[in-house]
């Protein structure tokens, strides 16, 4: 089993559009009918907008704890408020209460309370879902606004996807990773076989790319780079190419700016399915073939990667 994670140093670079195109292209070729999909961008999970999944199972996700005061047992001494560094304990006309949004779950108040009137309570912070999508099983989740534990939820999504792939002997898990370089990204990339970084030809794009590559290097994950909308600022694209060459990283493609991409988003489709002959579709097809060539090295009897035409024939809709 191989794990391919698609990343970006920041949001808005086109990462999810690339994942949707790959999911469509994977419906033909060596991975046809054998891909497990995972949307690990739990803070803004939007892969389902394109894959139109039918939910088969949902579960609440619990992570983190907040303090809760037992009003009947509390003697209103205020010791808890004095120890709280997050101003999460507030005095009201009814007595001391805990603001669950401000509470960081450190439990200092629990240990400070002289009457054991405070306990830590586990919170429901999100929802995990398992669905059947246009291009295969999809594991995805949604973290509720303002909640933490996104790294834990990413781990849950990824572990379930990998477990299904192992149980059903499927060769590829395709992961839509979170943006940035924080805990959710670490949870998505550690142990992956290959990462494709989607960047854009700007100064900020190069800086974000550097940080993302440093993270991947730390975890020993090989990386490829795809420059999206490369023709919008050719000088910026050249700078990214030069940086990648200097660091021994392959820039596998320059995807041109193409109005077909937002058109596909409006239509709720992968661009390679929406307009197979569009410049972006052809470029992404070339990227997919290069990615498959890397991943398929250790797969027995691997066939050449699918092209846009192959995928279109297998998916007439």
JSON list of N, CA, C and O in Angstrom, two decimals, residues 34-78:
[
{"chain": "A", "resi": 34, "resn": "UNK", "atom": "N", "xyz": [-9.12, 0.90, -7.17]},
{"chain": "A", "resi": 34, "resn": "UNK", "atom": "CA", "xyz": [-8.30, 0.41, -6.06]},
{"chain": "A", "resi": 34, "resn": "UNK", "atom": "C", "xyz": [-7.84, 1.52, -5.12]},
{"chain": "A", "resi": 34, "resn": "UNK", "atom": "O", "xyz": [-6.95, 1.30, -4.31]},
{"chain": "A", "resi": 35, "resn": "UNK", "atom": "N", "xyz": [-8.43, 2.70, -5.24]},
{"chain": "A", "resi": 35, "resn": "UNK", "atom": "CA", "xyz": [-7.97, 3.85, -4.46]},
{"chain": "A", "resi": 35, "resn": "UNK", "atom": "C", "xyz": [-8.91, 4.13, -3.29]},
{"chain": "A", "resi": 35, "resn": "UNK", "atom": "O", "xyz": [-10.13, 4.11, -3.44]},
{"chain": "A", "resi": 36, "resn": "UNK", "atom": "N", "xyz": [-8.32, 4.38, -2.14]},
{"chain": "A", "resi": 36, "resn": "UNK", "atom": "CA", "xyz": [-9.05, 4.87, -0.97]},
{"chain": "A", "resi": 36, "resn": "UNK", "atom": "C", "xyz": [-8.75, 6.36, -0.85]},
{"chain": "A", "resi": 36, "resn": "UNK", "atom": "O", "xyz": [-7.59, 6.77, -0.90]},
{"chain": "A", "resi": 37, "resn": "UNK", "atom": "N", "xyz": [-9.78, 7.17, -0.70]},
{"chain": "A", "resi": 37, "resn": "UNK", "atom": "CA", "xyz": [-9.62, 8.62, -0.62]},
{"chain": "A", "resi": 37, "resn": "UNK", "atom": "C", "xyz": [-9.77, 9.08, 0.83]},
{"chain": "A", "resi": 37, "resn": "UNK", "atom": "O", "xyz": [-10.57, 8.54, 1.59]},
{"chain": "A", "resi": 38, "resn": "UNK", "atom": "N", "xyz": [-8.98, 10.10, 1.18]},
{"chain": "A", "resi": 38, "resn": "UNK", "atom": "CA", "xyz": [-9.05, 10.65, 2.54]},
{"chain": "A", "resi": 38, "resn": "UNK", "atom": "C", "xyz": [-8.92, 12.16, 2.47]},
{"chain": "A", "resi": 38, "resn": "UNK", "atom": "O", "xyz": [-7.95, 12.67, 1.91]},
{"chain": "A", "resi": 39, "resn": "UNK", "atom": "N", "xyz": [-9.90, 12.87, 3.01]},
{"chain": "A", "resi": 39, "resn": "UNK", "atom": "CA", "xyz": [-9.82, 14.33, 3.11]},
{"chain": "A", "resi": 39, "resn": "UNK", "atom": "C", "xyz": [-9.35, 14.66, 4.52]},
{"chain": "A", "resi": 39, "resn": "UNK", "atom": "O", "xyz": [-10.13, 14.65, 5.47]},
{"chain": "A", "resi": 40, "resn": "UNK", "atom": "N", "xyz": [-8.06, 14.95, 4.63]},
{"chain": "A", "resi": 40, "resn": "UNK", "atom": "CA", "xyz": [-7.45, 15.22, 5.94]},
{"chain": "A", "resi": 40, "resn": "UNK", "atom": "C", "xyz": [-7.42, 16.70, 6.27]},
{"chain": "A", "resi": 40, "resn": "UNK", "atom": "O", "xyz": [-6.84, 17.09, 7.28]},
{"chain": "A", "resi": 41, "resn": "UNK", "atom": "N", "xyz": [-8.03, 17.53, 5.44]},
{"chain": "A", "resi": 41, "resn": "UNK", "atom": "CA", "xyz": [-8.11, 18.96, 5.73]},
{"chain": "A", "resi": 41, "resn": "UNK", "atom": "C", "xyz": [-9.36, 19.20, 6.56]},
{"chain": "A", "resi": 41, "resn": "UNK", "atom": "O", "xyz": [-10.35, 19.78, 6.09]},
{"chain": "A", "resi": 42, "resn": "UNK", "atom": "N", "xyz": [-9.34, 18.76, 7.81]},
{"chain": "A", "resi": 42, "resn": "UNK", "atom": "CA", "xyz": [-10.56, 18.70, 8.62]},
{"chain": "A", "resi": 42, "resn": "UNK", "atom": "C", "xyz": [-11.07, 20.07, 9.04]},
{"chain": "A", "resi": 42, "resn": "UNK", "atom": "O", "xyz": [-12.24, 20.21, 9.40]},
{"chain": "A", "resi": 43, "resn": "UNK", "atom": "N", "xyz": [-10.21, 21.09, 9.01]},
{"chain": "A", "resi": 43, "resn": "UNK", "atom": "CA", "xyz": [-10.67, 22.44, 9.36]},
{"chain": "A", "resi": 43, "resn": "UNK", "atom": "C", "xyz": [-11.50, 23.05, 8.23]},
{"chain": "A", "resi": 43, "resn": "UNK", "atom": "O", "xyz": [-12.30, 23.96, 8.47]},
{"chain": "A", "resi": 44, "resn": "UNK", "atom": "N", "xyz": [-11.28, 22.60, 7.01]},
{"chain": "A", "resi": 44, "resn": "UNK", "atom": "CA", "xyz": [-12.03, 23.11, 5.86]},
{"chain": "A", "resi": 44, "resn": "UNK", "atom": "C", "xyz": [-12.16, 21.99, 4.84]},
{"chain": "A", "resi": 44, "resn": "UNK", "atom": "O", "xyz": [-11.64, 22.07, 3.73]},
{"chain": "A", "resi": 45, "resn": "UNK", "atom": "N", "xyz": [-12.85, 20.93, 5.22]},
{"chain": "A", "resi": 45, "resn": "UNK", "atom": "CA", "xyz": [-12.99, 19.76, 4.35]},
{"chain": "A", "resi": 45, "resn": "UNK", "atom": "C", "xyz": [-13.96, 20.06, 3.22]},
{"chain": "A", "resi": 45, "resn": "UNK", "atom": "O", "xyz": [-15.16, 20.21, 3.44]},
{"chain": "A", "resi": 46, "resn": "UNK", "atom": "N", "xyz": [-13.45, 20.16, 2.00]},
{"chain": "A", "resi": 46, "resn": "UNK", "atom": "CA", "xyz": [-14.32, 20.50, 0.87]},
{"chain": "A", "resi": 46, "resn": "UNK", "atom": "C", "xyz": [-14.16, 19.57, -0.33]},
{"chain": "A", "resi": 46, "resn": "UNK", "atom": "O", "xyz": [-14.70, 19.85, -1.40]},
{"chain": "A", "resi": 47, "resn": "UNK", "atom": "N", "xyz": [-13.45, 18.47, -0.16]},
{"chain": "A", "resi": 47, "resn": "UNK", "atom": "CA", "xyz": [-13.32, 17.52, -1.26]},
{"chain": "A", "resi": 47, "resn": "UNK", "atom": "C", "xyz": [-14.68, 16.94, -1.64]},
{"chain": "A", "resi": 47, "resn": "UNK", "atom": "O", "xyz": [-14.92, 16.60, -2.80]},
{"chain": "A", "resi": 48, "resn": "UNK", "atom": "N", "xyz": [-15.57, 16.85, -0.66]},
{"chain": "A", "resi": 48, "resn": "UNK", "atom": "CA", "xyz": [-16.89, 16.28, -0.93]},
{"chain": "A", "resi": 48, "resn": "UNK", "atom": "C", "xyz": [-17.72, 17.16, -1.86]},
{"chain": "A", "resi": 48, "resn": "UNK", "atom": "O", "xyz": [-18.68, 16.69, -2.47]},
{"chain": "A", "resi": 49, "resn": "UNK", "atom": "N", "xyz": [-17.36, 18.43, -2.00]},
{"chain": "A", "resi": 49, "resn": "UNK", "atom": "CA", "xyz": [-18.09, 19.31, -2.92]},
{"chain": "A", "resi": 49, "resn": "UNK", "atom": "C", "xyz": [-17.90, 18.86, -4.37]},
{"chain": "A", "resi": 49, "resn": "UNK", "atom": "O", "xyz": [-18.74, 19.15, -5.23]},
{"chain": "A", "resi": 50, "resn": "UNK", "atom": "N", "xyz": [-16.81, 18.15, -4.63]},
{"chain": "A", "resi": 50, "resn": "UNK", "atom": "CA", "xyz": [-16.50, 17.69, -5.98]},
{"chain": "A", "resi": 50, "resn": "UNK", "atom": "C", "xyz": [-16.83, 16.21, -6.15]},
{"chain": "A", "resi": 50, "resn": "UNK", "atom": "O", "xyz": [-17.28, 15.78, -7.21]},
{"chain": "A", "resi": 51, "resn": "UNK", "atom": "N", "xyz": [-16.61, 15.42, -5.11]},
{"chain": "A", "resi": 51, "resn": "UNK", "atom": "CA", "xyz": [-16.78, 13.97, -5.23]},
{"chain": "A", "resi": 51, "resn": "UNK", "atom": "C", "xyz": [-18.20, 13.50, -4.95]},
{"chain": "A", "resi": 51, "resn": "UNK", "atom": "O", "xyz": [-18.51, 12.33, -5.16]},
{"chain": "A", "resi": 52, "resn": "UNK", "atom": "N", "xyz": [-19.06, 14.39, -4.45]},
{"chain": "A", "resi": 52, "resn": "UNK", "atom": "CA", "xyz": [-20.47, 14.08, -4.21]},
{"chain": "A", "resi": 52, "resn": "UNK", "atom": "C", "xyz": [-20.66, 12.75, -3.47]},
{"chain": "A", "resi": 52, "resn": "UNK", "atom": "O", "xyz": [-21.30, 11.83, -3.98]},
{"chain": "A", "resi": 53, "resn": "UNK", "atom": "N", "xyz": [-20.12, 12.64, -2.28]},
{"chain": "A", "resi": 53, "resn": "UNK", "atom": "CA", "xyz": [-20.20, 11.36, -1.57]},
{"chain": "A", "resi": 53, "resn": "UNK", "atom": "C", "xyz": [-21.58, 11.08, -1.00]},
{"chain": "A", "resi": 53, "resn": "UNK", "atom": "O", "xyz": [-22.33, 12.00, -0.64]},
{"chain": "A", "resi": 54, "resn": "UNK", "atom": "N", "xyz": [-21.90, 9.81, -0.90]},
{"chain": "A", "resi": 54, "resn": "UNK", "atom": "CA", "xyz": [-23.09, 9.36, -0.20]},
{"chain": "A", "resi": 54, "resn": "UNK", "atom": "C", "xyz": [-22.64, 8.82, 1.14]},
{"chain": "A", "resi": 54, "resn": "UNK", "atom": "O", "xyz": [-21.92, 7.83, 1.22]},
{"chain": "A", "resi": 55, "resn": "UNK", "atom": "N", "xyz": [-23.06, 9.48, 2.21]},
{"chain": "A", "resi": 55, "resn": "UNK", "atom": "CA", "xyz": [-22.58, 9.10, 3.53]},
{"chain": "A", "resi": 55, "resn": "UNK", "atom": "C", "xyz": [-23.15, 7.75, 3.95]},
{"chain": "A", "resi": 55, "resn": "UNK", "atom": "O", "xyz": [-24.36, 7.52, 3.90]},
{"chain": "A", "resi": 56, "resn": "UNK", "atom": "N", "xyz": [-22.25, 6.88, 4.37]},
{"chain": "A", "resi": 56, "resn": "UNK", "atom": "CA", "xyz": [-22.63, 5.56, 4.84]},
{"chain": "A", "resi": 56, "resn": "UNK", "atom": "C", "xyz": [-22.57, 5.46, 6.36]},
{"chain": "A", "resi": 56, "resn": "UNK", "atom": "O", "xyz": [-23.28, 4.64, 6.95]},
{"chain": "A", "resi": 57, "resn": "UNK", "atom": "N", "xyz": [-21.73, 6.29, 6.98]},
{"chain": "A", "resi": 57, "resn": "UNK", "atom": "CA", "xyz": [-21.57, 6.22, 8.43]},
{"chain": "A", "resi": 57, "resn": "UNK", "atom": "C", "xyz": [-21.02, 7.54, 8.95]},
{"chain": "A", "resi": 57, "resn": "UNK", "atom": "O", "xyz": [-20.17, 8.16, 8.29]},
{"chain": "A", "resi": 58, "resn": "UNK", "atom": "N", "xyz": [-21.51, 7.99, 10.07]},
{"chain": "A", "resi": 58, "resn": "UNK", "atom": "CA", "xyz": [-20.97, 9.18, 10.74]},
{"chain": "A", "resi": 58, "resn": "UNK", "atom": "C", "xyz": [-20.82, 8.88, 12.23]},
{"chain": "A", "resi": 58, "resn": "UNK", "atom": "O", "xyz": [-21.61, 8.13, 12.80]},
{"chain": "A", "resi": 59, "resn": "UNK", "atom": "N", "xyz": [-19.80, 9.47, 12.82]},
{"chain": "A", "resi": 59, "resn": "UNK", "atom": "CA", "xyz": [-19.55, 9.29, 14.24]},
{"chain": "A", "resi": 59, "resn": "UNK", "atom": "C", "xyz": [-19.10, 10.61, 14.85]},
{"chain": "A", "resi": 59, "resn": "UNK", "atom": "O", "xyz": [-18.34, 11.35, 14.22]},
{"chain": "A", "resi": 60, "resn": "UNK", "atom": "N", "xyz": [-19.53, 10.92, 16.06]},
{"chain": "A", "resi": 60, "resn": "UNK", "atom": "CA", "xyz": [-18.99, 12.11, 16.73]},
{"chain": "A", "resi": 60, "resn": "UNK", "atom": "C", "xyz": [-17.54, 11.87, 17.10]},
{"chain": "A", "resi": 60, "resn": "UNK", "atom": "O", "xyz": [-17.15, 10.75, 17.43]},
{"chain": "A", "resi": 61, "resn": "UNK", "atom": "N", "xyz": [-16.74, 12.91, 17.02]},
{"chain": "A", "resi": 61, "resn": "UNK", "atom": "CA", "xyz": [-15.33, 12.80, 17.39]},
{"chain": "A", "resi": 61, "resn": "UNK", "atom": "C", "xyz": [-15.11, 13.58, 18.68]},
{"chain": "A", "resi": 61, "resn": "UNK", "atom": "O", "xyz": [-15.43, 14.77, 18.76]},
{"chain": "A", "resi": 62, "resn": "UNK", "atom": "N", "xyz": [-14.57, 12.90, 19.66]},
{"chain": "A", "resi": 62, "resn": "UNK", "atom": "CA", "xyz": [-14.32, 13.52, 20.95]},
{"chain": "A", "resi": 62, "resn": "UNK", "atom": "C", "xyz": [-12.83, 13.75, 21.12]},
{"chain": "A", "resi": 62, "resn": "UNK", "atom": "O", "xyz": [-12.02, 12.87, 20.85]},
{"chain": "A", "resi": 63, "resn": "UNK", "atom": "N", "xyz": [-12.48, 14.94, 21.57]},
{"chain": "A", "resi": 63, "resn": "UNK", "atom": "CA", "xyz": [-11.08, 15.26, 21.77]},
{"chain": "A", "resi": 63, "resn": "UNK", "atom": "C", "xyz": [-10.94, 16.48, 22.65]},
{"chain": "A", "resi": 63, "resn": "UNK", "atom": "O", "xyz": [-11.63, 17.49, 22.47]},
{"chain": "A", "resi": 64, "resn": "UNK", "atom": "N", "xyz": [-10.06, 16.41, 23.61]},
{"chain": "A", "resi": 64, "resn": "UNK", "atom": "CA", "xyz": [-9.88, 17.54, 24.51]},
{"chain": "A", "resi": 64, "resn": "UNK", "atom": "C", "xyz": [-10.92, 17.56, 25.61]},
{"chain": "A", "resi": 64, "resn": "UNK", "atom": "O", "xyz": [-11.99, 16.96, 25.50]},
{"chain": "A", "resi": 65, "resn": "UNK", "atom": "N", "xyz": [-10.60, 18.25, 26.68]},
{"chain": "A", "resi": 65, "resn": "UNK", "atom": "CA", "xyz": [-11.49, 18.35, 27.83]},
{"chain": "A", "resi": 65, "resn": "UNK", "atom": "C", "xyz": [-11.61, 19.80, 28.28]},
{"chain": "A", "resi": 65, "resn": "UNK", "atom": "O", "xyz": [-10.70, 20.60, 28.06]},
{"chain": "A", "resi": 66, "resn": "UNK", "atom": "N", "xyz": [-12.73, 20.12, 28.89]},
{"chain": "A", "resi": 66, "resn": "UNK", "atom": "CA", "xyz": [-12.91, 21.43, 29.53]},
{"chain": "A", "resi": 66, "resn": "UNK", "atom": "C", "xyz": [-13.37, 21.20, 30.96]},
{"chain": "A", "resi": 66, "resn": "UNK", "atom": "O", "xyz": [-13.95, 20.16, 31.29]},
{"chain": "A", "resi": 67, "resn": "UNK", "atom": "N", "xyz": [-13.10, 22.19, 31.80]},
{"chain": "A", "resi": 67, "resn": "UNK", "atom": "CA", "xyz": [-13.48, 22.08, 33.20]},
{"chain": "A", "resi": 67, "resn": "UNK", "atom": "C", "xyz": [-14.97, 22.39, 33.36]},
{"chain": "A", "resi": 67, "resn": "UNK", "atom": "O", "xyz": [-15.54, 23.23, 32.66]},
{"chain": "A", "resi": 68, "resn": "UNK", "atom": "N", "xyz": [-15.60, 21.68, 34.30]},
{"chain": "A", "resi": 68, "resn": "UNK", "atom": "CA", "xyz": [-17.02, 21.89, 34.62]},
{"chain": "A", "resi": 68, "resn": "UNK", "atom": "C", "xyz": [-17.15, 21.98, 36.14]},
{"chain": "A", "resi": 68, "resn": "UNK", "atom": "O", "xyz": [-16.61, 21.13, 36.86]},
{"chain": "A", "resi": 69, "resn": "UNK", "atom": "N", "xyz": [-17.84, 23.01, 36.61]},
{"chain": "A", "resi": 69, "resn": "UNK", "atom": "CA", "xyz": [-18.00, 23.23, 38.05]},
{"chain": "A", "resi": 69, "resn": "UNK", "atom": "C", "xyz": [-19.34, 22.67, 38.51]},
{"chain": "A", "resi": 69, "resn": "UNK", "atom": "O", "xyz": [-20.39, 22.94, 37.91]},
{"chain": "A", "resi": 70, "resn": "UNK", "atom": "N", "xyz": [-19.30, 21.88, 39.56]},
{"chain": "A", "resi": 70, "resn": "UNK", "atom": "CA", "xyz": [-20.52, 21.36, 40.19]},
{"chain": "A", "resi": 70, "resn": "UNK", "atom": "C", "xyz": [-21.09, 22.46, 41.08]},
{"chain": "A", "resi": 70, "resn": "UNK", "atom": "O", "xyz": [-20.55, 22.75, 42.16]},
{"chain": "A", "resi": 71, "resn": "UNK", "atom": "N", "xyz": [-22.18, 23.07, 40.64]},
{"chain": "A", "resi": 71, "resn": "UNK", "atom": "CA", "xyz": [-22.75, 24.21, 41.37]},
{"chain": "A", "resi": 71, "resn": "UNK", "atom": "C", "xyz": [-23.20, 23.84, 42.78]},
{"chain": "A", "resi": 71, "resn": "UNK", "atom": "O", "xyz": [-23.13, 24.65, 43.71]},
{"chain": "A", "resi": 72, "resn": "UNK", "atom": "N", "xyz": [-23.69, 22.62, 42.94]},
{"chain": "A", "resi": 72, "resn": "UNK", "atom": "CA", "xyz": [-24.19, 22.20, 44.26]},
{"chain": "A", "resi": 72, "resn": "UNK", "atom": "C", "xyz": [-23.07, 22.01, 45.26]},
{"chain": "A", "resi": 72, "resn": "UNK", "atom": "O", "xyz": [-23.26, 22.20, 46.47]},
{"chain": "A", "resi": 73, "resn": "UNK", "atom": "N", "xyz": [-21.90, 21.64, 44.77]},
{"chain": "A", "resi": 73, "resn": "UNK", "atom": "CA", "xyz": [-20.78, 21.35, 45.66]},
{"chain": "A", "resi": 73, "resn": "UNK", "atom": "C", "xyz": [-19.86, 22.55, 45.85]},
{"chain": "A", "resi": 73, "resn": "UNK", "atom": "O", "xyz": [-19.13, 22.64, 46.84]},
{"chain": "A", "resi": 74, "resn": "UNK", "atom": "N", "xyz": [-19.89, 23.49, 44.93]},
{"chain": "A", "resi": 74, "resn": "UNK", "atom": "CA", "xyz": [-18.99, 24.66, 44.97]},
{"chain": "A", "resi": 74, "resn": "UNK", "atom": "C", "xyz": [-19.32, 25.56, 46.17]},
{"chain": "A", "resi": 74, "resn": "UNK", "atom": "O", "xyz": [-20.49, 25.85, 46.44]},
{"chain": "A", "resi": 75, "resn": "UNK", "atom": "N", "xyz": [-18.27, 26.01, 46.87]},
{"chain": "A", "resi": 75, "resn": "UNK", "atom": "CA", "xyz": [-18.46, 26.88, 48.04]},
{"chain": "A", "resi": 75, "resn": "UNK", "atom": "C", "xyz": [-18.15, 28.34, 47.70]},
{"chain": "A", "resi": 75, "resn": "UNK", "atom": "O", "xyz": [-18.07, 29.19, 48.60]},
{"chain": "A", "resi": 76, "resn": "UNK", "atom": "N", "xyz": [-17.94, 28.65, 46.42]},
{"chain": "A", "resi": 76, "resn": "UNK", "atom": "CA", "xyz": [-17.74, 30.02, 45.94]},
{"chain": "A", "resi": 76, "resn": "UNK", "atom": "C", "xyz": [-16.50, 30.69, 46.54]},
{"chain": "A", "resi": 76, "resn": "UNK", "atom": "O", "xyz": [-16.49, 31.89, 46.79]},
{"chain": "A", "resi": 77, "resn": "UNK", "atom": "N", "xyz": [-15.43, 29.91, 46.73]},
{"chain": "A", "resi": 77, "resn": "UNK", "atom": "CA", "xyz": [-14.22, 30.49, 47.32]},
{"chain": "A", "resi": 77, "resn": "UNK", "atom": "C", "xyz": [-13.40, 31.30, 46.31]},
{"chain": "A", "resi": 77, "resn": "UNK", "atom": "O", "xyz": [-12.62, 32.17, 46.68]},
{"chain": "A", "resi": 78, "resn": "UNK", "atom": "N", "xyz": [-13.53, 30.98, 45.03]},
{"chain": "A", "resi": 78, "resn": "UNK", "atom": "CA", "xyz": [-12.82, 31.72, 43.99]},
{"chain": "A", "resi": 78, "resn": "UNK", "atom": "C", "xyz": [-11.39, 31.28, 43.76]},
{"chain": "A", "resi": 78, "resn": "UNK", "atom": "O", "xyz": [-10.66, 31.92, 42.98]}
]
